Amino acid sequence: MRKWWQDIIIYQVYLRSFQDGNGDGIGDLPGLISRLDHIKTLGADTVWVSPHYDSPMDDNGYDIRDFHKVSPDYGSLDDFRRLVAEAHKRGMKIIIDMVLNHTSDEHPWFQAAKDPTHPEHGHFRDFYIWQEPKWEKGERKRPTNWTGFFGNPTWTYNELMDEYYLHIFSKKMPDLNWRNKAVRKAMKKVLRFWIDIGVDGFRLDAANHLEKNWDFPDASPGYEHFSSLPKHHEYLQELGEEIFEPHDLVIIGESGGASTKEALQYAGFDSEEFDMLIHFGHCWADTDSKNTLTPGKWAKGEIDVPKIKKSFARWHEALQGKGWNAIYWHNHDHPRIVSHYGDDARYWKESAKMLALTLYLLPGTPIVYYGEEIGMTNVDYERLEDFRDVEVFTEYENFRANGSSHEVAMQALRDRSRDNARSPMQWNGDKHAGFSQTTPWMPVNKNHVHINVKDQLEKEESLLKVYQRLLSERRKEDVAHGDVTFFGLEHPETFNYLLRAKTCDYLVLANFKETPLEMEFPIDPSGFRLFLYTSDRKRAEKKATSFGPYEARMYKRKR
Ligand code: NOJ
């Protein structure tokens, strides 16, 4: 049976950077409300809002201090209610980010848990995961040598308890103990609170880390001991049965590193866990495994186009007819897509359009990340102090300890850090880019003078206009339910596919790289006419087989 969430188009808002409504330099709910029409005009109808809860902002709100309160940075509960009402009035939906895996260390639960003299310590101690120190040669050691996702050890010692607590993110984000029934009960209460206010769904943060290996073996980095362990499905099923299904919500689970094998368990039509998941399969297809100075995602390498295509193809195949897929290029945890897989200098416009064409005619539910529609780029931060992300500072130290120079470390941060995708939305070319009247919480990208919404609304050939056309085409032709055939998955430069939609077929042909190339039509081109393109029409028509740098075309054929 067709579900309402299969037909939505999601726009992800990083609240802190979208629109300041009260002049304090920080994006907020009133600001977002004032921009709902931009989202609607773009062609999206659902907003995923990054965490809006009360928080000390160690990780920009993914560290929640009070699940029932809106951060004063963002407004009030009334503002939130107004957001829901204003969205619904426009026929739009609101999805909120929900963090199940951890809280802030300033959350009252943790305050009680970490202090044996606290009157509620007995109840809250086991809300978190505590382990005694290991002792080696009279020296106190962490229970395991695991490394967390921000590059830091996963255990922090607490003197009052004389024990360590587990945190797979920053030390200000202690992990909840999902084996404890009281935790599950408390989190269900939180979910119900927001459902009663009227949200339409949740994006579940870090949703495949709820279970840990309680044998706590040593391993480095040790992700396998706190990711995708079988028991976490039990917790998700419990939530699904009791909370998600009865309310007909849309549930998007963030499950970094999840396998396609697990896909149906998460997002199969008969699964009660998620409706779709975010897996990052195609997101880091350009790492250099030989780089030991700034390793992992920080090691920028050659883009492996087949890897990107195969990830889309694999996930499509795994879920086709049996579950549902989400499609997206990136989010607030990645560099800006045009800087990452395209070219943010000479071929900025071509490559940004190419990325739009290659993604948005694929089946599934699309997620557009704020600023992507105007081709916002990475930010050329000059000094370490320009960065804001908690992860950056630990990793900078790690890079230096690995032997990299300040410059090499800075370049890795500039290329890959999450802050690239968190700079203020570029509404216009004015001083603070129309984001705020005052100095924003993080620097506006200098290129806002020529990359901004206002300018692109005025130009017929702009990227924004391409997004509008693509999204409206998608909706009209029911592309979400289309049937895709990929061509040349092994080809190192092309990104080609055919999408059979409701009444027509779309043929997307793209050169994913800068070097010009010749390519034949992978199928008989008769009946197809050129519909969207990144270079000029005449050239594309005259030299149908030759593709310039990042050139992409979309042909359409009525059936
Ligand atoms: C995943 C979120 O997307 C990321 O931004 C955050 O830092 C971690 N989960 C921790 O909540």
Coordinates of C-alpha atoms and ligand atoms in Angstrom, one line a residue:
M1 CA 0.0 0.0 0.0
R2 CA 1.2 3.4 -0.9
K3 CA 2.2 5.6 2.1
W4 CA 2.1 9.3 2.3
W5 CA 5.8 9.6 3.1
Q6 CA 6.8 8.0 -0.2
D7 CA 5.6 11.1 -2.0
I8 CA 7.2 13.7 0.1
I9 CA 10.3 15.8 -0.8
I10 CA 12.3 16.7 2.2
Y11 CA 14.3 19.8 2.8
Q12 CA 16.8 19.6 5.7
V13 CA 17.3 22.7 7.8
Y14 CA 20.3 23.2 10.0
L15 CA 18.4 25.5 12.4
R16 CA 21.3 27.4 13.8
S17 CA 22.3 28.6 10.3
F18 CA 19.1 28.9 8.3
Q19 CA 17.6 32.2 9.3
D20 CA 18.0 34.4 12.4
G21 CA 14.6 35.9 13.4
N22 CA 15.5 37.9 16.5
G23 CA 18.8 39.5 15.6
D24 CA 21.2 37.6 17.8
G25 CA 23.2 36.0 15.0
I26 CA 21.8 32.5 15.5
G27 CA 19.2 30.9 13.3
D28 CA 15.9 30.1 15.1
L29 CA 12.3 28.9 14.8
P30 CA 10.7 32.3 13.9
G31 CA 13.4 32.6 11.3
L32 CA 12.6 29.2 9.8
I33 CA 8.9 30.0 9.8
S34 CA 9.6 33.2 7.8
R35 CA 11.3 31.0 5.2
L36 CA 8.8 28.2 4.8
D37 CA 7.7 29.8 1.6
H38 CA 11.2 29.5 0.1
I39 CA 11.1 25.8 0.8
K40 CA 7.7 25.4 -0.6
T41 CA 8.6 27.4 -3.8
L42 CA 11.6 25.2 -4.2
G43 CA 9.2 22.2 -4.5
A44 CA 9.8 20.5 -1.1
D45 CA 6.9 19.9 1.2
T46 CA 8.6 18.5 4.3
V47 CA 11.1 20.0 6.6
W48 CA 13.6 18.1 8.7
V49 CA 14.7 20.4 11.5
S50 CA 18.0 19.7 13.2
P51 CA 17.7 19.5 17.1
H52 CA 15.8 22.4 18.6
Y53 CA 16.0 21.3 22.2
D54 CA 17.6 22.9 25.2
S55 CA 21.3 22.1 25.1
P56 CA 24.7 23.4 26.2
M57 CA 25.5 23.1 22.4
D58 CA 28.6 21.1 22.7
D59 CA 27.5 19.4 19.5
N60 CA 25.1 22.1 18.3
G61 CA 22.1 20.5 20.0
Y62 CA 22.7 16.8 19.5
D63 CA 23.6 17.0 23.2
I64 CA 20.2 17.4 24.8
R65 CA 19.8 18.8 28.3
D66 CA 16.0 18.9 28.3
F67 CA 14.0 16.9 25.8
H68 CA 10.8 18.8 26.6
K69 CA 12.2 22.3 26.2
V70 CA 13.1 24.4 23.2
S71 CA 16.6 26.0 23.3
P72 CA 16.3 29.7 24.1
D73 CA 18.7 30.2 21.2
Y74 CA 15.9 28.9 18.9
G75 CA 12.7 30.3 20.6
S76 CA 10.0 28.8 22.7
L77 CA 7.6 25.9 22.7
D78 CA 5.0 28.3 21.4
D79 CA 7.3 29.1 18.5
F80 CA 7.6 25.4 17.8
R81 CA 3.8 25.0 17.9
R82 CA 3.6 27.9 15.5
L83 CA 6.1 26.2 13.2
V84 CA 3.9 23.1 13.1
A85 CA 0.8 25.1 12.5
E86 CA 2.3 27.3 9.8
A87 CA 3.8 24.3 8.0
H88 CA 0.5 22.4 8.1
K89 CA -1.4 25.4 6.9
R90 CA 0.8 25.3 3.8
G91 CA 0.3 21.5 3.4
M92 CA 3.8 20.9 4.6
K93 CA 5.1 18.4 7.2
I94 CA 7.6 18.7 10.0
I95 CA 10.1 16.1 10.9
I96 CA 12.2 16.6 14.0
D97 CA 15.6 15.2 14.9
M98 CA 15.4 12.9 17.9
V99 CA 18.5 11.8 19.7
L100 CA 18.0 8.4 21.3
N101 CA 21.5 7.3 21.8
H102 CA 22.8 9.8 24.4
T103 CA 22.0 12.9 26.3
S104 CA 24.0 15.9 27.4
D105 CA 26.1 15.4 30.5
E106 CA 24.1 18.4 31.8
H107 CA 20.8 16.5 31.5
P108 CA 19.3 15.9 35.0
W109 CA 19.4 12.1 34.4
F110 CA 23.2 12.2 34.1
Q111 CA 23.5 14.7 37.0
A112 CA 21.8 12.2 39.2
A113 CA 23.6 9.2 37.7
K114 CA 27.1 10.5 38.2
D115 CA 26.7 11.5 41.8
P116 CA 26.2 8.8 44.5
T117 CA 24.9 11.4 47.0
H118 CA 22.2 12.6 44.6
P119 CA 18.7 11.6 46.0
E120 CA 17.8 10.0 42.7
H121 CA 21.1 8.3 42.0
G122 CA 19.7 4.8 42.6
H123 CA 17.2 5.2 39.8
F124 CA 19.4 7.0 37.3
R125 CA 22.7 5.4 37.7
D126 CA 21.9 2.7 35.2
F127 CA 20.5 5.1 32.7
Y128 CA 24.1 5.3 31.5
I129 CA 26.9 2.8 30.9
W130 CA 29.4 2.6 33.7
Q131 CA 32.5 0.4 33.9
E132 CA 35.2 0.1 36.5
P133 CA 38.7 1.1 35.6
K134 CA 41.2 -1.4 34.4
W135 CA 44.4 -1.4 36.4
E136 CA 47.7 -2.1 34.8
K137 CA 51.0 -1.9 36.7
G138 CA 49.2 0.3 39.3
E139 CA 48.0 2.7 36.7
R140 CA 44.3 3.4 36.1
K141 CA 43.2 2.6 32.5
R142 CA 40.1 3.0 30.5
P143 CA 37.8 -0.1 30.3
T144 CA 38.5 -0.4 26.6
N145 CA 40.7 1.3 24.0
W146 CA 37.8 2.2 21.7
T147 CA 37.9 5.4 19.8
G148 CA 34.7 7.4 19.3
F149 CA 33.3 9.1 16.3
F150 CA 34.9 12.4 17.1
G151 CA 38.3 10.8 17.3
N152 CA 38.5 10.7 21.1
P153 CA 38.5 7.8 23.6
T154 CA 35.0 6.6 24.4
W155 CA 35.4 6.6 28.2
T156 CA 35.7 9.4 30.7
Y157 CA 36.5 8.9 34.3
N158 CA 34.2 10.2 37.0
E159 CA 35.8 10.6 40.3
L160 CA 32.6 10.5 42.5
M161 CA 31.7 7.1 41.0
D162 CA 35.3 5.9 40.6
E163 CA 34.1 4.6 37.3
Y164 CA 34.2 5.5 33.7
Y165 CA 31.1 6.3 31.6
L166 CA 30.8 5.5 27.9
H167 CA 30.4 8.1 25.2
I168 CA 30.8 7.2 21.6
F169 CA 30.6 10.9 20.7
S170 CA 32.0 13.8 22.8
K171 CA 32.6 13.4 26.6
K172 CA 29.7 15.8 27.1
M173 CA 27.4 13.2 25.4
P174 CA 27.1 10.1 27.7
D175 CA 25.5 7.1 26.0
L176 CA 22.1 5.9 27.4
N177 CA 21.8 2.3 28.5
W178 CA 19.1 0.9 26.3
R179 CA 19.1 -2.4 28.1
N180 CA 17.5 -0.5 31.0
K181 CA 13.7 -0.7 30.6
A182 CA 13.4 2.6 32.5
V183 CA 15.4 4.3 29.7
R184 CA 13.1 3.0 27.1
K185 CA 10.1 4.1 29.0
A186 CA 11.5 7.6 29.5
M187 CA 12.4 7.9 25.8
K188 CA 8.9 6.8 24.8
K189 CA 7.5 9.5 26.9
V190 CA 9.7 12.1 25.1
L191 CA 8.5 10.8 21.7
R192 CA 4.9 11.0 22.8
F193 CA 5.4 14.6 24.0
W194 CA 6.4 15.7 20.5
I195 CA 3.8 13.6 18.7
D196 CA 1.1 15.3 20.8
I197 CA 2.4 18.6 19.7
G198 CA 1.8 17.5 16.1
V199 CA 5.1 16.6 14.5
D200 CA 4.8 14.3 11.5
G201 CA 7.9 12.3 12.0
F202 CA 11.3 11.8 13.4
R203 CA 14.8 11.5 12.0
L204 CA 16.4 9.2 14.6
D205 CA 20.0 10.2 15.3
A206 CA 22.7 7.6 15.6
A207 CA 20.0 5.0 15.5
N208 CA 22.2 1.9 15.0
H209 CA 24.3 2.5 18.1
L210 CA 21.8 1.9 20.8
E211 CA 23.2 -1.5 21.7
K212 CA 26.8 -2.1 22.9
N213 CA 28.9 -5.2 23.3
W214 CA 28.8 -5.5 27.1
D215 CA 31.8 -7.8 27.2
F216 CA 33.8 -4.6 26.4
P217 CA 36.7 -6.2 24.5
D218 CA 39.6 -4.1 23.4
A219 CA 39.5 -3.1 19.7
S220 CA 40.7 -0.1 17.7
P221 CA 38.7 1.9 16.8
G222 CA 36.1 -0.7 17.9
Y223 CA 33.1 0.6 16.0
E224 CA 31.9 -3.0 15.6
H225 CA 31.3 -3.1 19.4
F226 CA 28.8 -0.2 19.4
S227 CA 27.3 -0.3 15.9
S228 CA 24.6 -2.4 14.3
L229 CA 24.5 -5.0 17.0
P230 CA 21.5 -7.4 16.6
K231 CA 19.9 -6.4 19.8
H232 CA 19.4 -2.8 18.7
H233 CA 16.7 -4.0 16.4
E234 CA 14.7 -5.2 19.4
Y235 CA 14.7 -1.6 20.8
L236 CA 13.6 -0.2 17.5
Q237 CA 10.9 -2.7 17.0
E238 CA 9.5 -1.9 20.5
L239 CA 9.4 1.8 19.6
G240 CA 7.9 1.0 16.2
E241 CA 5.1 -1.2 17.6
E242 CA 4.2 1.1 20.5
I243 CA 4.9 4.6 19.1
F244 CA 5.7 4.9 15.4
E245 CA 3.1 2.6 13.7
P246 CA 0.0 3.7 15.7
H247 CA 0.7 7.3 14.8
D248 CA 1.4 7.0 11.1
L249 CA 4.6 9.0 11.3
V250 CA 7.5 9.0 9.0
I251 CA 10.6 7.5 10.6
I252 CA 14.0 8.1 9.1
G253 CA 16.8 6.3 10.8
E254 CA 20.4 7.4 10.7
S255 CA 22.4 4.2 10.4
G256 CA 25.9 5.0 9.4
G257 CA 27.7 2.0 8.0
A258 CA 24.5 -0.2 7.9
S259 CA 24.7 -3.0 5.3
T260 CA 22.2 -3.6 2.5
K261 CA 21.7 -7.0 4.2
E262 CA 20.2 -5.2 7.2
A263 CA 18.2 -2.9 5.0
L264 CA 15.0 -4.8 5.0
Q265 CA 15.1 -5.3 8.7
Y266 CA 15.2 -1.5 9.0
A267 CA 13.2 -0.2 6.2
G268 CA 11.4 -3.2 4.7
F269 CA 7.6 -2.7 4.1
D270 CA 6.8 -5.1 6.9
S271 CA 9.4 -3.7 9.3
E272 CA 8.2 -1.5 12.1
E273 CA 11.6 0.1 12.7
F274 CA 12.1 2.8 10.1
D275 CA 10.4 3.9 6.9
M276 CA 13.7 4.7 5.3
L277 CA 17.3 5.0 6.4
I278 CA 20.3 7.2 5.9
H279 CA 23.4 5.0 5.4
F280 CA 26.1 7.2 3.9
G281 CA 27.0 4.4 1.4
H282 CA 28.0 6.9 -1.3
C283 CA 29.3 9.7 0.9
W284 CA 33.0 9.2 1.3
A285 CA 33.9 7.7 -2.1
D286 CA 37.1 9.8 -2.3
T287 CA 39.3 8.8 0.6
D288 CA 43.0 8.0 0.3
S289 CA 43.8 4.9 2.5
K290 CA 47.5 5.6 2.2
N291 CA 47.3 8.9 4.1
T292 CA 48.3 8.3 7.7
L293 CA 48.6 11.9 8.7
T294 CA 45.0 12.8 8.4
P295 CA 43.4 9.4 8.0
G296 CA 39.9 8.1 7.4
K297 CA 37.3 10.5 6.0
W298 CA 39.8 13.3 6.4
A299 CA 42.1 11.9 3.7
K300 CA 41.0 13.5 0.5
G301 CA 41.7 11.3 -2.5
E302 CA 40.5 10.7 -6.1
I303 CA 36.7 10.4 -6.5
D304 CA 35.7 6.8 -7.2
V305 CA 32.7 7.3 -9.4
P306 CA 31.9 3.6 -9.8
K307 CA 31.7 3.4 -6.0
I308 CA 29.2 6.2 -5.9
K309 CA 27.0 4.7 -8.6
K310 CA 27.2 1.2 -7.2
S311 CA 26.1 2.3 -3.8
F312 CA 23.0 3.9 -5.3
A313 CA 22.4 0.8 -7.4
R314 CA 22.9 -1.6 -4.5
W315 CA 20.6 0.2 -2.2
H316 CA 18.0 0.5 -4.8
E317 CA 18.2 -3.1 -5.6
A318 CA 18.1 -4.2 -2.0
L319 CA 14.9 -2.3 -1.3
Q320 CA 13.1 -2.4 -4.6
G321 CA 9.5 -3.7 -4.1
K322 CA 10.4 -4.7 -0.6
G323 CA 11.1 -1.4 1.2
W324 CA 11.8 2.2 0.8
N325 CA 14.9 4.2 -0.1
A326 CA 15.9 7.8 0.7
I327 CA 18.1 9.6 -1.8
Y328 CA 20.4 12.5 -0.9
W329 CA 23.9 13.8 -1.6
H330 CA 24.9 15.0 1.8
N331 CA 23.9 16.6 5.1
H332 CA 25.3 18.5 8.1
D333 CA 28.0 15.9 8.7
H334 CA 29.7 16.2 5.3
P335 CA 31.5 18.8 3.2
R336 CA 29.3 20.7 0.8
I337 CA 28.5 18.5 -2.1
V338 CA 29.7 20.8 -4.9
S339 CA 33.1 21.1 -3.2
H340 CA 33.2 17.5 -2.4
Y341 CA 32.2 15.7 -5.6
G342 CA 32.1 18.7 -8.0
D343 CA 34.2 21.7 -8.5
D344 CA 33.6 24.8 -6.5
A345 CA 35.8 27.1 -8.6
R346 CA 35.9 27.1 -12.4
Y347 CA 33.1 24.6 -13.0
W348 CA 31.0 25.5 -10.0
K349 CA 27.8 26.0 -12.0
E350 CA 28.2 23.0 -14.3
S351 CA 29.2 20.6 -11.6
A352 CA 26.4 21.7 -9.2
K353 CA 23.8 21.2 -11.9
M354 CA 25.4 17.9 -12.9
L355 CA 25.0 16.7 -9.2
A356 CA 21.4 17.8 -9.2
L357 CA 20.6 16.0 -12.5
T358 CA 22.3 12.8 -11.4
L359 CA 20.5 12.5 -8.1
Y360 CA 17.0 13.9 -8.4
L361 CA 15.6 11.6 -11.1
L362 CA 16.3 8.5 -8.9
P363 CA 13.4 6.7 -7.2
G364 CA 12.9 7.1 -3.5
T365 CA 12.3 10.1 -1.1
P366 CA 14.8 12.9 -1.8
I367 CA 16.4 15.0 0.9
V368 CA 17.7 18.4 -0.2
Y369 CA 20.2 19.9 2.2
Y370 CA 19.7 23.7 2.8
G371 CA 21.9 25.7 0.5
E372 CA 22.4 22.9 -1.9
E373 CA 19.8 24.4 -4.2
I374 CA 22.0 27.4 -4.7
G375 CA 25.3 25.5 -4.8
M376 CA 26.7 26.7 -1.5
T377 CA 30.3 25.7 -1.2
N378 CA 32.8 24.7 1.5
V379 CA 34.0 27.7 3.5
D380 CA 37.6 28.7 3.3
Y381 CA 38.2 29.0 7.0
E382 CA 41.6 30.5 7.7
R383 CA 42.3 30.0 11.3
L384 CA 41.5 27.1 13.7
E385 CA 39.4 29.6 15.7
D386 CA 37.1 30.0 12.7
F387 CA 35.8 26.5 13.2
R388 CA 33.0 25.7 15.6
D389 CA 32.6 21.9 15.5
V390 CA 33.6 19.9 18.6
E391 CA 35.1 17.2 16.4
V392 CA 37.5 19.6 14.7
F393 CA 39.5 20.3 17.8
T394 CA 40.1 16.7 18.8
E395 CA 41.0 15.8 15.3
Y396 CA 43.4 18.7 14.9
E397 CA 45.3 17.4 17.9
N398 CA 45.2 13.8 16.5
F399 CA 46.6 15.0 13.1
R400 CA 49.4 16.9 14.8
A401 CA 50.2 13.8 16.9
N402 CA 50.3 11.8 13.7
G403 CA 53.1 14.1 12.5
S404 CA 51.2 16.5 10.2
S405 CA 52.1 20.1 10.0
H406 CA 49.7 22.8 11.1
E407 CA 49.1 23.6 7.4
V408 CA 48.4 19.9 6.4
A409 CA 46.0 19.6 9.4
M410 CA 44.2 22.8 8.5
Q411 CA 43.8 21.8 4.9
A412 CA 42.2 18.5 6.0
L413 CA 39.8 20.4 8.2
R414 CA 39.1 22.9 5.4
D415 CA 38.4 20.1 2.9
R416 CA 36.4 17.8 5.1
S417 CA 35.1 19.3 8.3
R418 CA 31.4 19.3 9.0
D419 CA 31.6 23.1 9.6
N420 CA 31.8 23.5 5.8
A421 CA 28.1 22.6 5.6
R422 CA 27.0 24.6 8.6
S423 CA 27.7 28.2 7.5
P424 CA 24.8 30.7 7.4
M425 CA 22.3 30.3 4.5
Q426 CA 23.1 32.8 1.7
W427 CA 19.9 34.6 1.1
N428 CA 21.4 37.7 -0.6
G429 CA 24.6 39.5 -1.2
D430 CA 24.3 41.9 1.8
K431 CA 26.7 42.1 4.7
H432 CA 25.5 39.0 6.6
A433 CA 23.9 37.4 3.6
G434 CA 20.4 38.2 4.7
F435 CA 20.8 35.6 7.4
S436 CA 21.0 38.1 10.3
Q437 CA 21.3 41.8 11.0
T438 CA 24.3 41.1 13.2
T439 CA 27.5 39.1 13.2
P440 CA 26.4 35.4 12.8
W441 CA 27.5 32.6 15.2
M442 CA 29.8 31.4 12.5
P443 CA 31.3 33.2 9.6
V444 CA 29.3 33.7 6.4
N445 CA 31.0 32.4 3.3
K446 CA 32.6 35.3 1.5
N447 CA 31.1 34.0 -1.8
H448 CA 27.6 35.0 -0.7
V449 CA 28.0 38.1 -2.8
H450 CA 27.6 36.0 -5.9
I451 CA 26.1 32.8 -4.6
N452 CA 22.8 33.6 -3.1
V453 CA 19.0 33.0 -3.3
K454 CA 18.1 36.4 -4.4
D455 CA 20.4 36.4 -7.4
Q456 CA 19.3 32.9 -8.5
L457 CA 15.7 33.7 -8.3
E458 CA 16.2 36.5 -10.8
K459 CA 18.1 34.3 -13.3
E460 CA 16.4 31.9 -15.6
E461 CA 19.4 29.6 -16.0
S462 CA 20.3 29.5 -12.3
L463 CA 20.9 26.3 -10.3
L464 CA 17.9 27.2 -8.1
K465 CA 15.7 27.2 -11.2
V466 CA 17.1 23.8 -12.2
Y467 CA 16.2 22.4 -8.7
Q468 CA 12.7 23.9 -9.0
R469 CA 12.2 22.2 -12.4
L470 CA 13.6 18.9 -11.3
L471 CA 11.5 18.7 -8.2
S472 CA 8.3 19.7 -10.0
E473 CA 9.0 17.2 -12.7
R474 CA 9.7 14.5 -10.1
R475 CA 6.4 15.1 -8.5
K476 CA 4.4 15.4 -11.7
E477 CA 5.8 12.2 -13.1
D478 CA 5.8 10.2 -9.8
V479 CA 9.6 9.6 -10.1
A480 CA 9.7 8.4 -6.5
H481 CA 8.0 5.2 -7.7
G482 CA 9.9 5.0 -11.0
D483 CA 12.0 2.1 -12.3
V484 CA 15.6 2.8 -12.7
T485 CA 18.3 1.1 -14.9
F486 CA 21.9 2.2 -14.4
F487 CA 24.4 2.0 -17.3
G488 CA 28.1 1.6 -17.1
L489 CA 28.5 1.1 -13.4
E490 CA 32.2 0.4 -13.9
H491 CA 32.9 3.4 -16.0
P492 CA 35.2 5.8 -14.1
E493 CA 33.7 9.0 -15.3
T494 CA 30.1 8.7 -16.4
F495 CA 26.9 8.6 -14.4
N496 CA 24.1 7.4 -16.6
Y497 CA 20.7 6.0 -16.0
L498 CA 17.2 5.6 -17.4
L499 CA 14.2 6.3 -15.3
R500 CA 10.8 4.9 -16.3
A501 CA 8.2 7.2 -14.7
K502 CA 4.4 7.4 -15.0
T503 CA 4.0 8.6 -18.5
C504 CA 7.5 9.1 -19.8
D505 CA 11.1 8.0 -19.6
Y506 CA 14.1 10.1 -18.5
L507 CA 17.6 9.5 -19.7
V508 CA 20.3 11.1 -17.6
L509 CA 23.8 11.2 -19.1
A510 CA 26.6 12.8 -17.2
N511 CA 30.3 13.4 -17.2
F512 CA 31.1 13.3 -13.4
K513 CA 34.6 14.5 -14.0
E514 CA 36.5 17.6 -15.3
T515 CA 38.1 15.9 -18.3
P516 CA 35.9 16.1 -21.5
L517 CA 34.7 12.8 -22.8
E518 CA 32.9 11.1 -25.7
M519 CA 30.0 8.9 -24.9
E520 CA 27.5 7.0 -27.0
F521 CA 23.8 6.8 -26.0
P522 CA 23.5 3.6 -24.0
I523 CA 20.1 3.0 -25.6
D524 CA 18.3 3.9 -28.8
P525 CA 17.8 7.7 -28.4
S526 CA 14.8 7.9 -30.7
G527 CA 11.9 9.8 -29.2
F528 CA 14.0 11.5 -26.6
R529 CA 14.3 15.2 -26.5
L530 CA 16.7 17.3 -24.5
F531 CA 15.0 18.7 -21.4
L532 CA 17.6 19.9 -18.9
Y533 CA 21.3 20.5 -19.5
T534 CA 24.3 22.0 -17.9
S535 CA 25.9 23.6 -21.0
D536 CA 24.1 25.4 -23.7
R537 CA 21.4 23.7 -25.7
K538 CA 22.8 24.3 -29.1
R539 CA 26.1 22.7 -28.2
A540 CA 24.4 19.8 -26.6
E541 CA 22.2 19.2 -29.6
K542 CA 25.0 19.6 -32.2
K543 CA 27.5 17.4 -30.4
A544 CA 25.3 14.9 -28.8
T545 CA 28.1 12.5 -28.0
S546 CA 30.7 14.9 -26.7
F547 CA 30.5 16.0 -23.0
G548 CA 32.5 18.9 -21.6
P549 CA 33.7 19.1 -18.0
Y550 CA 30.9 18.0 -15.7
E551 CA 28.5 18.3 -18.4
A552 CA 25.1 16.5 -17.8
R553 CA 21.9 16.2 -19.8
M554 CA 18.5 15.0 -19.1
Y555 CA 16.4 13.7 -22.1
K556 CA 12.7 13.0 -21.9
R557 CA 10.5 10.7 -24.0
K558 CA 6.8 10.4 -23.8
R559 CA 5.6 6.8 -23.8
Ligands
NOJ1 C1 24.8 12.1 14.0 C2 24.5 13.6 13.7 O1 24.1 13.7 12.4 C3 25.7 14.3 14.1 O2 25.7 15.6 13.6 C4 26.0 14.2 15.5 O3 27.2 14.8 15.9 C5 26.0 12.8 16.0 N1 25.0 12.0 15.4 C6 25.8 12.7 17.5 O4 24.5 13.0 17.9

